[in-house]
Amino acid sequence: MSSANTYIYDKLRERSNLGLYRTLTTGRGLIDFCSNDYLGFARSEALKDLIRQEHDSQYPVLNGATGSRLISGNMAYTEAIEQHLAAYYGSQAGLLFNSGYDANLGLFSSLPQKGDTIICDELIHASIIDGARLSYANRYTFKHNDLDSLESKLKAAKGLIYVVIESVYSMDGDTPPIARILELTDRYGANLIVDEAHAVGLYPAGLVKYLNLENKIFARIITFGKALGCHGAIVLGKNPLREYLINFARSFIYTTALPFHSLVAIKMAHGLLQESTETITKLRENIKTYKQVIPQYDAYSESPIQCVILGSNSKAKQAAAALQQEGLDVRAILSPTVGLGTERIRICLHAFNTFGEIQQLSSALNKISNA
Ligand SMILES: Cc1ncc(COP(=O)(O)O)c(C=O)c1O
């Protein structure tokens, strides 16, 4: 065997021995308590029809974008969507990326320079960590949602300072005190950046806009693969930021642009979102129901993401397997994806989950905690 193959084999065996081996699975027809399809848009027949109609009304339509935005992949349609979304989210400008991962990689690898400082909440998403790692800036983390910890890092920061938070954290589902964080970052002349991946949907245009803070935040990242049920992302900010990213963000420059059908899906999903007051209310009711029928756990969040901390990888895996046996698609989140000792099952609630399904989840969780 070549040394590369030996290396691969050894690493996979090591991962397997640690009980951390990842495998791909396909849908097993279980009740969905794990996807990010919070409003059911990914499965929505109404959205499928809207996309089909819009797609068929455009002519001529290309199957693929044919190149990067800077070469052949840009269309008037693309720019019109960016302007429309910027207005919808209350921003001066926006730039589309092929995914939230690409958006964060592009933004954080290109903007902060050597001598600058990026300060992230310790639970920040991997895409932001990866982007920051590609920059030459100093990097700090602060304790989750802890303003004292953030302030101590702000005091030590040099150069231009970027503070990064999520408005709904992807693994814990909780929300930071954005207004208070903003006060602090303003005091230190730092730029606040908010990733709204999991907030859009629960809040139609994200939490920042809901709090009327959109003019005070330096940049926001909105992703379309979660509540919007499609794919892609936009970085929102002022015009110069958009121009900067077009010039320096490598994950924007060196990749084929989103295909036309993705653009149509993004546009129509936002149209549907504006008419989804009832669906959002149903999601909020389901979050309330969850808290009522699952009373034994105290770490509730106000979002569709709920977690039951089990404290070890093996316990989390056992619990997820037991729930799957009961027909419920709940997944274990293991360390190192989450911190050691906080291994968990992550439960995602959706507008389409029925009361009966949440009750079923409750009795299955009861069985686990009594076992
Ligand atoms: C907070 C956060 N930001 C960004 C991303 C990446 O978005 P995408 O799935 O569109 O690449 C995710 C995805 O899980 C996320 O949870």
mmCIF file of C-alpha atoms and ligand atoms in Angstrom:
data_model
loop_
_atom_site.group_PDB
_atom_site.id
_atom_site.type_symbol
_atom_site.label_atom_id
_atom_site.label_comp_id
_atom_site.label_asym_id
_atom_site.label_seq_id
_atom_site.Cartn_x
_atom_site.Cartn_y
_atom_site.Cartn_z
ATOM 1 C CA MET A 1 0.000 0.000 0.000
ATOM 2 C CA SER A 2 1.257 3.522 -0.741
ATOM 3 C CA SER A 3 2.006 5.686 2.261
ATOM 4 C CA ALA A 4 -0.986 7.908 1.468
ATOM 5 C CA ASN A 5 -3.275 4.880 1.599
ATOM 6 C CA THR A 6 -1.686 3.772 4.874
ATOM 7 C CA TYR A 7 -2.262 7.219 6.305
ATOM 8 C CA ILE A 8 -5.923 7.170 5.222
ATOM 9 C CA TYR A 9 -6.470 3.695 6.622
ATOM 10 C CA ASP A 10 -4.832 4.587 9.963
ATOM 11 C CA LYS A 11 -6.814 7.807 10.352
ATOM 12 C CA LEU A 12 -10.105 6.068 9.593
ATOM 13 C CA ARG A 13 -9.305 3.239 12.019
ATOM 14 C CA GLU A 14 -8.388 5.762 14.708
ATOM 15 C CA ARG A 15 -11.681 7.598 14.111
ATOM 16 C CA SER A 16 -13.595 4.350 14.233
ATOM 17 C CA ASN A 17 -11.853 3.299 17.468
ATOM 18 C CA LEU A 18 -12.925 6.609 19.006
ATOM 19 C CA GLY A 19 -16.521 5.886 18.006
ATOM 20 C CA LEU A 20 -16.531 8.968 15.778
ATOM 21 C CA TYR A 21 -16.689 7.361 12.330
ATOM 22 C CA ARG A 22 -18.975 9.372 10.073
ATOM 23 C CA THR A 23 -21.125 7.662 7.455
ATOM 24 C CA LEU A 24 -23.660 8.941 4.977
ATOM 25 C CA THR A 25 -27.237 7.719 5.326
ATOM 26 C CA THR A 26 -30.224 8.211 3.064
ATOM 27 C CA GLY A 27 -33.766 9.061 4.157
ATOM 28 C CA ARG A 28 -35.428 6.254 6.017
ATOM 29 C CA GLY A 29 -38.956 7.602 6.079
ATOM 30 C CA LEU A 30 -38.733 8.556 9.748
ATOM 31 C CA ILE A 31 -40.494 11.547 11.303
ATOM 32 C CA ASP A 32 -38.270 14.562 10.654
ATOM 33 C CA PHE A 33 -36.857 16.003 13.865
ATOM 34 C CA CYS A 34 -33.395 16.675 12.451
ATOM 35 C CA SER A 35 -33.518 18.728 9.265
ATOM 36 C CA ASN A 36 -33.186 22.509 9.028
ATOM 37 C CA ASP A 37 -36.368 22.659 6.924
ATOM 38 C CA TYR A 38 -38.075 24.600 9.739
ATOM 39 C CA LEU A 39 -40.981 25.908 7.646
ATOM 40 C CA GLY A 40 -41.295 22.892 5.353
ATOM 41 C CA PHE A 41 -40.246 24.911 2.284
ATOM 42 C CA ALA A 42 -37.912 22.193 0.983
ATOM 43 C CA ARG A 43 -40.901 19.851 0.681
ATOM 44 C CA SER A 44 -43.478 22.490 -0.241
ATOM 45 C CA GLU A 45 -45.496 21.642 -3.372
ATOM 46 C CA ALA A 46 -46.609 25.293 -3.495
ATOM 47 C CA LEU A 47 -42.975 26.411 -3.684
ATOM 48 C CA LYS A 48 -42.224 23.779 -6.326
ATOM 49 C CA ASP A 49 -45.089 25.170 -8.431
ATOM 50 C CA LEU A 50 -43.940 28.769 -7.959
ATOM 51 C CA ILE A 51 -40.399 27.825 -9.000
ATOM 52 C CA ARG A 52 -41.657 25.928 -12.056
ATOM 53 C CA GLN A 53 -43.879 28.824 -13.169
ATOM 54 C CA GLU A 54 -41.162 31.436 -12.731
ATOM 55 C CA HIS A 55 -38.569 29.242 -14.416
ATOM 56 C CA ASP A 56 -40.844 28.568 -17.393
ATOM 57 C CA SER A 57 -41.732 32.249 -17.733
ATOM 58 C CA GLN A 58 -38.087 33.193 -18.359
ATOM 59 C CA TYR A 59 -36.452 32.803 -21.758
ATOM 60 C CA PRO A 60 -33.813 31.817 -22.694
ATOM 61 C CA VAL A 61 -32.753 29.873 -19.616
ATOM 62 C CA LEU A 62 -29.372 28.213 -19.145
ATOM 63 C CA ASN A 63 -29.002 24.982 -17.183
ATOM 64 C CA GLY A 64 -25.762 26.118 -15.596
ATOM 65 C CA ALA A 65 -24.249 29.535 -14.945
ATOM 66 C CA THR A 66 -21.396 28.779 -17.424
ATOM 67 C CA GLY A 67 -18.755 30.579 -15.376
ATOM 68 C CA SER A 68 -17.974 32.729 -12.379
ATOM 69 C CA ARG A 69 -19.911 35.960 -11.783
ATOM 70 C CA LEU A 70 -16.881 37.942 -12.991
ATOM 71 C CA ILE A 71 -16.646 36.092 -16.313
ATOM 72 C CA SER A 72 -19.845 34.699 -17.871
ATOM 73 C CA GLY A 73 -22.000 33.755 -14.861
ATOM 74 C CA ASN A 74 -23.587 37.099 -14.050
ATOM 75 C CA MET A 75 -27.112 37.996 -15.166
ATOM 76 C CA ALA A 76 -29.431 40.948 -14.744
ATOM 77 C CA TYR A 77 -31.654 38.432 -12.898
ATOM 78 C CA THR A 78 -28.855 37.751 -10.359
ATOM 79 C CA GLU A 79 -28.313 41.419 -9.625
ATOM 80 C CA ALA A 80 -32.049 42.082 -9.400
ATOM 81 C CA ILE A 81 -32.334 39.345 -6.748
ATOM 82 C CA GLU A 82 -29.438 40.823 -4.788
ATOM 83 C CA GLN A 83 -31.121 44.226 -4.790
ATOM 84 C CA HIS A 84 -34.473 42.732 -3.897
ATOM 85 C CA LEU A 85 -32.998 40.739 -0.998
ATOM 86 C CA ALA A 86 -30.959 43.682 0.267
ATOM 87 C CA ALA A 87 -34.187 45.723 0.425
ATOM 88 C CA TYR A 88 -36.115 42.838 2.029
ATOM 89 C CA TYR A 89 -33.522 42.434 4.791
ATOM 90 C CA GLY A 90 -33.098 46.203 5.215
ATOM 91 C CA SER A 91 -29.554 46.475 3.905
ATOM 92 C CA GLN A 92 -27.913 48.840 1.440
ATOM 93 C CA ALA A 93 -26.425 45.979 -0.591
ATOM 94 C CA GLY A 94 -25.913 42.237 -0.728
ATOM 95 C CA LEU A 95 -23.724 39.725 -2.540
ATOM 96 C CA LEU A 96 -24.850 36.172 -3.280
ATOM 97 C CA PHE A 97 -22.578 33.226 -2.544
ATOM 98 C CA ASN A 98 -23.041 29.585 -3.527
ATOM 99 C CA SER A 99 -23.600 28.526 0.087
ATOM 100 C CA GLY A 100 -23.395 29.830 3.625
ATOM 101 C CA TYR A 101 -20.085 28.027 3.955
ATOM 102 C CA ASP A 102 -18.740 29.891 0.924
ATOM 103 C CA ALA A 103 -20.097 33.204 2.208
ATOM 104 C CA ASN A 104 -18.341 32.867 5.556
ATOM 105 C CA LEU A 105 -15.168 31.548 3.987
ATOM 106 C CA GLY A 106 -15.079 34.470 1.551
ATOM 107 C CA LEU A 107 -15.915 37.170 4.069
ATOM 108 C CA PHE A 108 -13.623 36.105 6.895
ATOM 109 C CA SER A 109 -10.669 35.073 4.774
ATOM 110 C CA SER A 110 -10.614 38.300 2.776
ATOM 111 C CA LEU A 111 -11.633 41.144 5.090
ATOM 112 C CA PRO A 112 -9.555 40.902 8.293
ATOM 113 C CA GLN A 113 -5.872 41.530 7.572
ATOM 114 C CA LYS A 114 -2.617 40.829 9.380
ATOM 115 C CA GLY A 115 -2.648 42.971 12.532
ATOM 116 C CA ASP A 116 -6.472 42.991 12.711
ATOM 117 C CA THR A 117 -8.481 40.924 15.195
ATOM 118 C CA ILE A 118 -11.412 38.532 14.817
ATOM 119 C CA ILE A 119 -13.294 37.747 18.037
ATOM 120 C CA CYS A 120 -15.859 34.926 17.807
ATOM 121 C CA ASP A 121 -18.281 33.431 20.283
ATOM 122 C CA GLU A 122 -16.826 30.058 21.275
ATOM 123 C CA LEU A 123 -19.815 28.257 19.700
ATOM 124 C CA ILE A 124 -19.466 29.932 16.329
ATOM 125 C CA HIS A 125 -20.060 27.830 13.219
ATOM 126 C CA ALA A 126 -17.201 25.931 11.559
ATOM 127 C CA SER A 127 -17.523 27.943 8.337
ATOM 128 C CA ILE A 128 -16.584 31.120 10.225
ATOM 129 C CA ILE A 129 -13.694 29.399 11.985
ATOM 130 C CA ASP A 130 -12.430 28.118 8.639
ATOM 131 C CA GLY A 131 -12.708 31.567 7.030
ATOM 132 C CA ALA A 132 -10.906 33.202 9.952
ATOM 133 C CA ARG A 133 -8.161 30.559 9.798
ATOM 134 C CA LEU A 134 -7.500 31.493 6.191
ATOM 135 C CA SER A 135 -6.959 35.124 7.164
ATOM 136 C CA TYR A 136 -3.755 36.406 8.753
ATOM 137 C CA ALA A 137 -5.645 38.230 11.503
ATOM 138 C CA ASN A 138 -5.322 37.554 15.250
ATOM 139 C CA ARG A 139 -8.111 35.264 16.429
ATOM 140 C CA TYR A 140 -9.797 35.090 19.842
ATOM 141 C CA THR A 141 -12.910 33.377 21.132
ATOM 142 C CA PHE A 142 -15.058 34.604 24.007
ATOM 143 C CA LYS A 143 -17.202 32.514 26.353
ATOM 144 C CA HIS A 144 -20.614 31.785 24.910
ATOM 145 C CA ASN A 145 -22.875 34.862 25.222
ATOM 146 C CA ASP A 146 -20.616 36.233 27.985
ATOM 147 C CA LEU A 147 -20.151 40.010 27.748
ATOM 148 C CA ASP A 148 -17.354 40.160 30.339
ATOM 149 C CA SER A 149 -15.413 37.578 28.402
ATOM 150 C CA LEU A 150 -16.041 39.497 25.164
ATOM 151 C CA GLU A 151 -14.902 42.748 26.776
ATOM 152 C CA SER A 152 -11.664 41.201 27.988
ATOM 153 C CA LYS A 153 -10.908 40.133 24.396
ATOM 154 C CA LEU A 154 -11.886 43.558 23.046
ATOM 155 C CA LYS A 155 -9.401 45.128 25.453
ATOM 156 C CA ALA A 156 -6.624 42.944 24.044
ATOM 157 C CA ALA A 157 -7.607 43.400 20.394
ATOM 158 C CA LYS A 158 -5.484 45.280 17.873
ATOM 159 C CA GLY A 159 -6.071 46.753 14.424
ATOM 160 C CA LEU A 160 -9.547 46.622 12.940
ATOM 161 C CA ILE A 161 -11.744 44.473 15.144
ATOM 162 C CA TYR A 162 -14.487 42.106 13.931
ATOM 163 C CA VAL A 163 -16.795 40.483 16.484
ATOM 164 C CA VAL A 164 -18.786 37.519 15.177
ATOM 165 C CA ILE A 165 -21.950 36.005 16.629
ATOM 166 C CA GLU A 166 -24.925 33.963 15.430
ATOM 167 C CA SER A 167 -28.430 35.252 16.068
ATOM 168 C CA VAL A 168 -29.635 31.691 16.730
ATOM 169 C CA TYR A 169 -26.833 29.269 17.543
ATOM 170 C CA SER A 170 -26.853 26.203 15.335
ATOM 171 C CA MET A 171 -26.269 23.577 18.000
ATOM 172 C CA ASP A 172 -27.861 25.152 21.090
ATOM 173 C CA GLY A 173 -30.671 27.135 19.469
ATOM 174 C CA ASP A 174 -30.191 30.028 21.863
ATOM 175 C CA THR A 175 -29.915 33.718 21.090
ATOM 176 C CA PRO A 176 -27.268 36.197 22.248
ATOM 177 C CA PRO A 177 -28.096 39.606 23.740
ATOM 178 C CA ILE A 178 -27.444 41.327 20.407
ATOM 179 C CA ALA A 179 -28.282 44.886 21.514
ATOM 180 C CA ARG A 180 -25.943 44.659 24.519
ATOM 181 C CA ILE A 181 -23.182 43.113 22.419
ATOM 182 C CA LEU A 182 -23.625 45.953 19.932
ATOM 183 C CA GLU A 183 -23.293 48.530 22.702
ATOM 184 C CA LEU A 184 -20.022 46.908 23.732
ATOM 185 C CA THR A 185 -18.617 46.579 20.216
ATOM 186 C CA ASP A 186 -19.550 50.217 19.520
ATOM 187 C CA ARG A 187 -17.695 51.289 22.654
ATOM 188 C CA TYR A 188 -14.541 49.569 21.406
ATOM 189 C CA GLY A 189 -14.972 50.664 17.786
ATOM 190 C CA ALA A 190 -15.414 47.033 16.713
ATOM 191 C CA ASN A 191 -17.479 45.831 13.747
ATOM 192 C CA LEU A 192 -20.266 43.400 14.623
ATOM 193 C CA ILE A 193 -21.052 40.611 12.151
ATOM 194 C CA VAL A 194 -24.105 38.388 12.665
ATOM 195 C CA ASP A 195 -24.702 35.008 11.039
ATOM 196 C CA GLU A 196 -28.487 34.641 10.745
ATOM 197 C CA ALA A 197 -28.520 31.132 9.231
ATOM 198 C CA HIS A 198 -30.948 29.696 11.803
ATOM 199 C CA ALA A 199 -32.894 32.851 12.644
ATOM 200 C CA VAL A 200 -34.466 33.495 9.256
ATOM 201 C CA GLY A 201 -37.805 31.741 9.182
ATOM 202 C CA LEU A 202 -38.533 32.028 12.871
ATOM 203 C CA TYR A 203 -38.108 35.756 12.202
ATOM 204 C CA PRO A 204 -39.147 36.409 8.590
ATOM 205 C CA ALA A 205 -36.217 38.724 7.812
ATOM 206 C CA GLY A 206 -33.900 37.550 10.579
ATOM 207 C CA LEU A 207 -33.543 38.592 14.205
ATOM 208 C CA VAL A 208 -31.424 41.681 13.525
ATOM 209 C CA LYS A 209 -34.185 43.220 11.404
ATOM 210 C CA TYR A 210 -36.801 42.097 13.925
ATOM 211 C CA LEU A 211 -34.874 44.071 16.569
ATOM 212 C CA ASN A 212 -34.533 47.070 14.213
ATOM 213 C CA LEU A 213 -30.747 46.875 14.458
ATOM 214 C CA GLU A 214 -30.078 46.349 10.758
ATOM 215 C CA ASN A 215 -28.465 49.776 10.275
ATOM 216 C CA LYS A 216 -26.063 49.232 13.152
ATOM 217 C CA ILE A 217 -24.620 45.849 12.217
ATOM 218 C CA PHE A 218 -21.565 45.849 9.973
ATOM 219 C CA ALA A 219 -22.524 42.684 8.061
ATOM 220 C CA ARG A 220 -25.028 39.843 8.157
ATOM 221 C CA ILE A 221 -24.926 36.402 6.604
ATOM 222 C CA ILE A 222 -28.266 34.951 5.510
ATOM 223 C CA THR A 223 -28.369 31.368 4.245
ATOM 224 C CA PHE A 224 -31.085 29.862 2.075
ATOM 225 C CA GLY A 225 -30.549 26.156 2.777
ATOM 226 C CA LYS A 226 -32.402 26.146 6.086
ATOM 227 C CA ALA A 227 -35.862 27.701 6.595
ATOM 228 C CA LEU A 228 -35.940 28.905 2.979
ATOM 229 C CA GLY A 229 -35.657 25.303 1.802
ATOM 230 C CA CYS A 230 -33.321 25.938 -1.127
ATOM 231 C CA HIS A 231 -29.615 26.753 -1.404
ATOM 232 C CA GLY A 232 -27.105 29.613 -1.378
ATOM 233 C CA ALA A 233 -26.465 32.618 0.846
ATOM 234 C CA ILE A 234 -26.117 36.374 0.814
ATOM 235 C CA VAL A 235 -23.728 38.663 2.677
ATOM 236 C CA LEU A 236 -25.521 41.903 3.560
ATOM 237 C CA GLY A 237 -23.775 45.192 4.223
ATOM 238 C CA LYS A 238 -22.993 48.533 2.654
ATOM 239 C CA ASN A 239 -22.068 49.015 -1.026
ATOM 240 C CA PRO A 240 -18.301 49.225 -0.391
ATOM 241 C CA LEU A 241 -18.388 45.857 1.416
ATOM 242 C CA ARG A 242 -20.123 44.310 -1.605
ATOM 243 C CA GLU A 243 -17.529 45.825 -3.944
ATOM 244 C CA TYR A 244 -14.726 44.630 -1.654
ATOM 245 C CA LEU A 245 -16.012 41.048 -1.655
ATOM 246 C CA ILE A 246 -16.367 41.061 -5.448
ATOM 247 C CA ASN A 247 -12.703 42.074 -5.596
ATOM 248 C CA PHE A 248 -11.154 39.995 -2.815
ATOM 249 C CA ALA A 249 -13.386 37.110 -1.643
ATOM 250 C CA ARG A 250 -11.862 34.065 -3.293
ATOM 251 C CA SER A 251 -14.871 31.812 -2.669
ATOM 252 C CA PHE A 252 -16.861 34.327 -4.727
ATOM 253 C CA ILE A 253 -14.297 34.981 -7.452
ATOM 254 C CA TYR A 254 -13.049 31.488 -8.228
ATOM 255 C CA THR A 255 -16.219 29.465 -8.516
ATOM 256 C CA THR A 256 -19.033 28.950 -10.989
ATOM 257 C CA ALA A 257 -21.990 31.149 -10.082
ATOM 258 C CA LEU A 258 -25.289 29.752 -8.802
ATOM 259 C CA PRO A 259 -27.316 28.212 -11.637
ATOM 260 C CA PHE A 260 -30.475 29.928 -12.819
ATOM 261 C CA HIS A 261 -32.819 27.426 -11.161
ATOM 262 C CA SER A 262 -31.186 28.172 -7.790
ATOM 263 C CA LEU A 263 -31.740 31.885 -8.315
ATOM 264 C CA VAL A 264 -35.377 31.251 -9.153
ATOM 265 C CA ALA A 265 -35.743 29.070 -6.034
ATOM 266 C CA ILE A 266 -34.200 31.802 -3.853
ATOM 267 C CA LYS A 267 -36.509 34.448 -5.299
ATOM 268 C CA MET A 268 -39.688 32.374 -5.018
ATOM 269 C CA ALA A 269 -38.821 31.104 -1.514
ATOM 270 C CA HIS A 270 -38.574 34.705 -0.330
ATOM 271 C CA GLY A 271 -41.913 35.436 -1.972
ATOM 272 C CA LEU A 272 -43.456 32.501 -0.119
ATOM 273 C CA LEU A 273 -41.813 33.564 3.143
ATOM 274 C CA GLN A 274 -43.635 36.892 2.975
ATOM 275 C CA GLU A 275 -46.925 34.987 2.805
ATOM 276 C CA SER A 276 -46.089 32.476 5.506
ATOM 277 C CA THR A 277 -47.386 34.165 8.647
ATOM 278 C CA GLU A 278 -49.545 31.119 9.463
ATOM 279 C CA THR A 279 -46.691 28.679 8.909
ATOM 280 C CA ILE A 280 -44.410 30.737 11.162
ATOM 281 C CA THR A 281 -47.145 30.850 13.805
ATOM 282 C CA LYS A 282 -47.441 27.043 13.556
ATOM 283 C CA LEU A 283 -43.678 26.715 14.056
ATOM 284 C CA ARG A 284 -43.866 28.953 17.122
ATOM 285 C CA GLU A 285 -46.797 26.895 18.469
ATOM 286 C CA ASN A 286 -44.809 23.707 17.992
ATOM 287 C CA ILE A 287 -41.913 25.187 19.974
ATOM 288 C CA LYS A 288 -44.394 26.009 22.754
ATOM 289 C CA THR A 289 -45.923 22.519 22.562
ATOM 290 C CA TYR A 290 -42.481 20.946 22.789
ATOM 291 C CA LYS A 291 -41.825 22.815 26.033
ATOM 292 C CA GLN A 292 -45.190 21.764 27.426
ATOM 293 C CA VAL A 293 -45.072 18.069 26.587
ATOM 294 C CA ILE A 294 -41.359 17.545 27.213
ATOM 295 C CA PRO A 295 -41.080 18.987 30.717
ATOM 296 C CA GLN A 296 -38.178 16.967 32.040
ATOM 297 C CA TYR A 297 -35.474 18.965 30.301
ATOM 298 C CA ASP A 298 -34.765 22.493 31.406
ATOM 299 C CA ALA A 299 -32.409 23.728 28.673
ATOM 300 C CA TYR A 300 -35.153 24.885 26.318
ATOM 301 C CA SER A 301 -34.492 27.441 23.652
ATOM 302 C CA GLU A 302 -36.938 29.856 22.057
ATOM 303 C CA SER A 303 -36.010 28.546 18.606
ATOM 304 C CA PRO A 304 -36.776 25.369 16.622
ATOM 305 C CA ILE A 305 -33.427 23.946 17.763
ATOM 306 C CA GLN A 306 -33.710 22.118 21.081
ATOM 307 C CA CYS A 307 -31.075 19.906 22.553
ATOM 308 C CA VAL A 308 -30.879 17.270 25.216
ATOM 309 C CA ILE A 309 -27.363 17.202 26.625
ATOM 310 C CA LEU A 310 -26.284 13.655 27.430
ATOM 311 C CA GLY A 311 -22.653 14.273 28.295
ATOM 312 C CA SER A 312 -20.869 11.601 26.281
ATOM 313 C CA ASN A 313 -20.641 10.437 22.708
ATOM 314 C CA SER A 314 -21.824 6.942 23.554
ATOM 315 C CA LYS A 315 -24.890 8.157 25.479
ATOM 316 C CA ALA A 316 -25.810 10.572 22.686
ATOM 317 C CA LYS A 317 -25.432 7.862 20.061
ATOM 318 C CA GLN A 318 -27.483 5.373 22.101
ATOM 319 C CA ALA A 319 -30.264 7.909 22.611
ATOM 320 C CA ALA A 320 -30.399 8.816 18.912
ATOM 321 C CA ALA A 321 -30.478 5.133 17.946
ATOM 322 C CA ALA A 322 -33.314 4.455 20.425
ATOM 323 C CA LEU A 323 -35.351 7.377 19.039
ATOM 324 C CA GLN A 324 -34.752 6.211 15.479
ATOM 325 C CA GLN A 325 -36.000 2.744 16.505
ATOM 326 C CA GLU A 326 -39.230 4.501 17.512
ATOM 327 C CA GLY A 327 -39.528 6.041 14.032
ATOM 328 C CA LEU A 328 -38.167 9.470 14.981
ATOM 329 C CA ASP A 329 -35.322 10.980 13.001
ATOM 330 C CA VAL A 330 -33.211 12.573 15.724
ATOM 331 C CA ARG A 331 -29.439 12.787 15.378
ATOM 332 C CA ALA A 332 -26.619 12.711 17.877
ATOM 333 C CA ILE A 333 -24.173 15.610 17.876
ATOM 334 C CA LEU A 334 -20.831 14.407 19.122
ATOM 335 C CA SER A 335 -17.634 15.995 20.357
ATOM 336 C CA PRO A 336 -15.542 17.512 18.844
ATOM 337 C CA THR A 337 -18.424 19.101 16.849
ATOM 338 C CA VAL A 338 -19.692 20.213 20.288
ATOM 339 C CA GLY A 339 -17.580 20.620 23.420
ATOM 340 C CA LEU A 340 -16.472 17.630 25.468
ATOM 341 C CA GLY A 341 -19.170 16.804 28.041
ATOM 342 C CA THR A 342 -21.904 18.574 26.020
ATOM 343 C CA GLU A 343 -22.544 15.719 23.590
ATOM 344 C CA ARG A 344 -26.239 15.702 22.838
ATOM 345 C CA ILE A 345 -29.179 14.885 20.704
ATOM 346 C CA ARG A 346 -30.274 17.902 18.682
ATOM 347 C CA ILE A 347 -33.992 18.108 18.034
ATOM 348 C CA CYS A 348 -35.207 20.344 15.209
ATOM 349 C CA LEU A 349 -38.849 21.317 15.270
ATOM 350 C CA HIS A 350 -40.779 22.212 12.140
ATOM 351 C CA ALA A 351 -44.033 23.903 11.265
ATOM 352 C CA PHE A 352 -45.185 20.602 9.731
ATOM 353 C CA ASN A 353 -44.613 18.457 12.847
ATOM 354 C CA THR A 354 -47.978 17.438 14.274
ATOM 355 C CA PHE A 355 -49.006 17.525 17.921
ATOM 356 C CA GLY A 356 -49.086 13.699 17.798
ATOM 357 C CA GLU A 357 -45.510 13.543 16.521
ATOM 358 C CA ILE A 358 -44.286 15.817 19.316
ATOM 359 C CA GLN A 359 -46.174 13.655 21.840
ATOM 360 C CA GLN A 360 -44.525 10.571 20.319
ATOM 361 C CA LEU A 361 -41.147 12.264 20.731
ATOM 362 C CA SER A 362 -42.019 13.067 24.325
ATOM 363 C CA SER A 363 -42.866 9.470 25.248
ATOM 364 C CA ALA A 364 -39.764 8.164 23.460
ATOM 365 C CA LEU A 365 -37.607 10.647 25.393
ATOM 366 C CA ASN A 366 -39.326 9.592 28.614
ATOM 367 C CA LYS A 367 -38.494 5.966 27.904
ATOM 368 C CA ILE A 368 -34.838 6.924 27.398
ATOM 369 C CA SER A 369 -34.605 8.932 30.596
ATOM 370 C CA ASN A 370 -36.259 6.110 32.597
ATOM 371 C CA ALA A 371 -34.015 3.422 31.084
HETATM 372 C C1 LIG B 1 -24.550 29.227 11.556
HETATM 373 C C2 LIG B 1 -24.292 28.663 10.206
HETATM 374 N N1 LIG B 1 -23.654 29.412 9.307
HETATM 375 C C3 LIG B 1 -23.381 28.949 8.073
HETATM 376 C C4 LIG B 1 -23.739 27.670 7.706
HETATM 377 C C5 LIG B 1 -23.402 27.175 6.344
HETATM 378 O O1 LIG B 1 -24.501 27.337 5.479
HETATM 379 P P1 LIG B 1 -24.685 26.407 4.220
HETATM 380 O O2 LIG B 1 -25.293 25.138 4.714
HETATM 381 O O3 LIG B 1 -25.561 27.187 3.313
HETATM 382 O O4 LIG B 1 -23.323 26.177 3.633
HETATM 383 C C6 LIG B 1 -24.421 26.855 8.601
HETATM 384 C C7 LIG B 1 -24.823 25.489 8.195
HETATM 385 O O5 LIG B 1 -25.000 24.590 8.935
HETATM 386 C C8 LIG B 1 -24.701 27.361 9.901
HETATM 387 O O6 LIG B 1 -25.329 26.604 10.805
#
